[in-house]
Short mmCIF file of C-alpha atoms in Angstrom, two decimals:
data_model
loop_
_atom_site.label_atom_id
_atom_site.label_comp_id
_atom_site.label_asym_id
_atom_site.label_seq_id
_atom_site.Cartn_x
_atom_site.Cartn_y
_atom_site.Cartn_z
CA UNK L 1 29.81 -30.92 -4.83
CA UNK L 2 28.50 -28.59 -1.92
CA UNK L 3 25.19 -29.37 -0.83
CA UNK L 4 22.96 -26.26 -1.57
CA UNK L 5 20.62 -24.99 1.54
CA UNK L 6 17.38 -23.29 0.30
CA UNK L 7 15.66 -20.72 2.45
CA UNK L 8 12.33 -19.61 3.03
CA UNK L 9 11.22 -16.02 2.20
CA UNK L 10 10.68 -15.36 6.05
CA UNK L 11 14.34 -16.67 6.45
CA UNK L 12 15.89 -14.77 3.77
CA UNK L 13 14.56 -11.87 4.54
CA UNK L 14 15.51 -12.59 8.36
CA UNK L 15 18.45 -13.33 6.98
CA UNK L 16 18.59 -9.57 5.28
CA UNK L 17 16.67 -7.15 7.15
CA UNK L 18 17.00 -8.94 10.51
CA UNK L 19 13.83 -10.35 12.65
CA UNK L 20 10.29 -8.94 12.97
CA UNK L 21 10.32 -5.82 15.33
CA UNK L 22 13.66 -4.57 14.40
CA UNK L 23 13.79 -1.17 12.75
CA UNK L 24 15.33 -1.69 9.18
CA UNK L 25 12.58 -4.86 8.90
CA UNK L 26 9.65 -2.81 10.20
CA UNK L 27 10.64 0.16 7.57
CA UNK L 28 10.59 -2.92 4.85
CA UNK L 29 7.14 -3.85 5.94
CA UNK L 30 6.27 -0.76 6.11
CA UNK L 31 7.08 0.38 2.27
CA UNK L 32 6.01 -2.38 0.80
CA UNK L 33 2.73 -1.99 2.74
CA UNK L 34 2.30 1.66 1.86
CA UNK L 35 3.92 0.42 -2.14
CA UNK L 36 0.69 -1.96 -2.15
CA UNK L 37 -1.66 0.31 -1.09
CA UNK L 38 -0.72 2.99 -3.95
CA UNK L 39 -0.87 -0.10 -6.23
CA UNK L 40 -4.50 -0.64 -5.17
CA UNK L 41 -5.37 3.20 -5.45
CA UNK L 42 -3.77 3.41 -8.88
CA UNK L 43 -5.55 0.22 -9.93
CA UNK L 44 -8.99 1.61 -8.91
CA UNK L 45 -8.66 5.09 -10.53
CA UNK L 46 -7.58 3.03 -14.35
CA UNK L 47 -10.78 0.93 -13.40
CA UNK L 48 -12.65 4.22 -13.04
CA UNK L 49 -10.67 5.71 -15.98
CA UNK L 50 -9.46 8.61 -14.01
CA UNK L 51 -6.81 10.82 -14.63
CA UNK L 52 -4.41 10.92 -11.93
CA UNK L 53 -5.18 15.04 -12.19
CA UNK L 54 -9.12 14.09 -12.55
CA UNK L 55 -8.68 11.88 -8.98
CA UNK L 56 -6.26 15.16 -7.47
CA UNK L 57 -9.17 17.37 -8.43
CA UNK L 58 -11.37 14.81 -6.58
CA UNK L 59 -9.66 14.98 -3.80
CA UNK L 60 -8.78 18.75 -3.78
CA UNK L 61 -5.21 17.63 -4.27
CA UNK L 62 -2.53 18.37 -7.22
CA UNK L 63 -1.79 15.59 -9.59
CA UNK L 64 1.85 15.61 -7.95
CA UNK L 65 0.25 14.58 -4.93
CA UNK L 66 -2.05 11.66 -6.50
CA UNK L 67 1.64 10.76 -8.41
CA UNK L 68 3.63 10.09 -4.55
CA UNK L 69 0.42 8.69 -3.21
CA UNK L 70 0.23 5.63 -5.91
CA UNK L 71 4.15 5.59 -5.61
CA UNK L 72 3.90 5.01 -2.05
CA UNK L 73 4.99 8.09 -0.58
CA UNK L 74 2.61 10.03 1.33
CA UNK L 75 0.09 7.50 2.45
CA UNK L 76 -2.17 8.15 5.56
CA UNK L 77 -4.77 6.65 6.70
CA UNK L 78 -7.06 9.93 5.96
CA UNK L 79 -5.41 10.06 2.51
CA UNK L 80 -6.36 6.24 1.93
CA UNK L 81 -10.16 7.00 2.61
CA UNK L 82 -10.20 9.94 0.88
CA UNK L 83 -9.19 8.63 -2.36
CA UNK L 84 -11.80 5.82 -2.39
CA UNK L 85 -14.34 8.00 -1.12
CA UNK L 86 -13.55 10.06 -4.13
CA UNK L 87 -13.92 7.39 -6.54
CA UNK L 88 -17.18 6.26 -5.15
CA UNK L 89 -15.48 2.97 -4.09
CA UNK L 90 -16.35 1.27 -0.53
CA UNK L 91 -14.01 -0.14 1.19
CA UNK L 92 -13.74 -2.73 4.64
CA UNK L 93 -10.39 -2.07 6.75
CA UNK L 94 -10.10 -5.98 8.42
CA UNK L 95 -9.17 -5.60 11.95
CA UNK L 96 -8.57 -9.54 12.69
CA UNK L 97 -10.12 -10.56 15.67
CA UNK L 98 -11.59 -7.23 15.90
CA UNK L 99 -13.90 -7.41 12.93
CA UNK L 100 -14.41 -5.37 9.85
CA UNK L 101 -15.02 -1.68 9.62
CA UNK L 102 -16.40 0.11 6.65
CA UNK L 103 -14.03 2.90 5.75
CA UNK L 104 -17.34 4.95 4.66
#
């Protein structure tokens, strides 16, 4: 019988996508950063028991928009700040070796 290799996730998705700093891996990173951060902003709005059309009013946005924001699509750094500053929620953007800096 074969002998099975096993992979790591960074290899696999080497493996996949190709190596950090290559364009189809950097659009990976990129969607599943932006998927997260929608996750996060729908997450807060059920904790706040908003509406997605009471957060778009909020915001001065239509629900559609609120919809592709915690989808993932259409996330900005303005739009990010704007929806916790709408729900009244403070948030730190970690910089690494640069430090921390309050979003508002």
């Amino acid at each position: 019988m074969a002998e099975m290799k096993f992979y790591t996730e960074e290899e696999a998705v080497d493996k996949v996508l190709g190596s950090k700093g290559t364009p189809a891996r950097d659009q990976y990173e990129k969607d599943i950063n932006d998927f997260m951060i929608g996750e996060a902003i729908r997450k807060a709005r059920t904790a706040k028991k908003l509406t997605q059309e009471q957060l778009g009013e909020l915001m001065g946005v239509k629900r559609a928009q609120i919809s592709k924001i915690e989808s993932g699509k259409s996330i900005t750094f303005s739009t990010i700040v704007k929806a916790f500053r709408a729900m009244g929620i403070k948030a730190d953007l970690d910089m690494g070796s640069f430090g921390r800096v309050a979003l508002w």
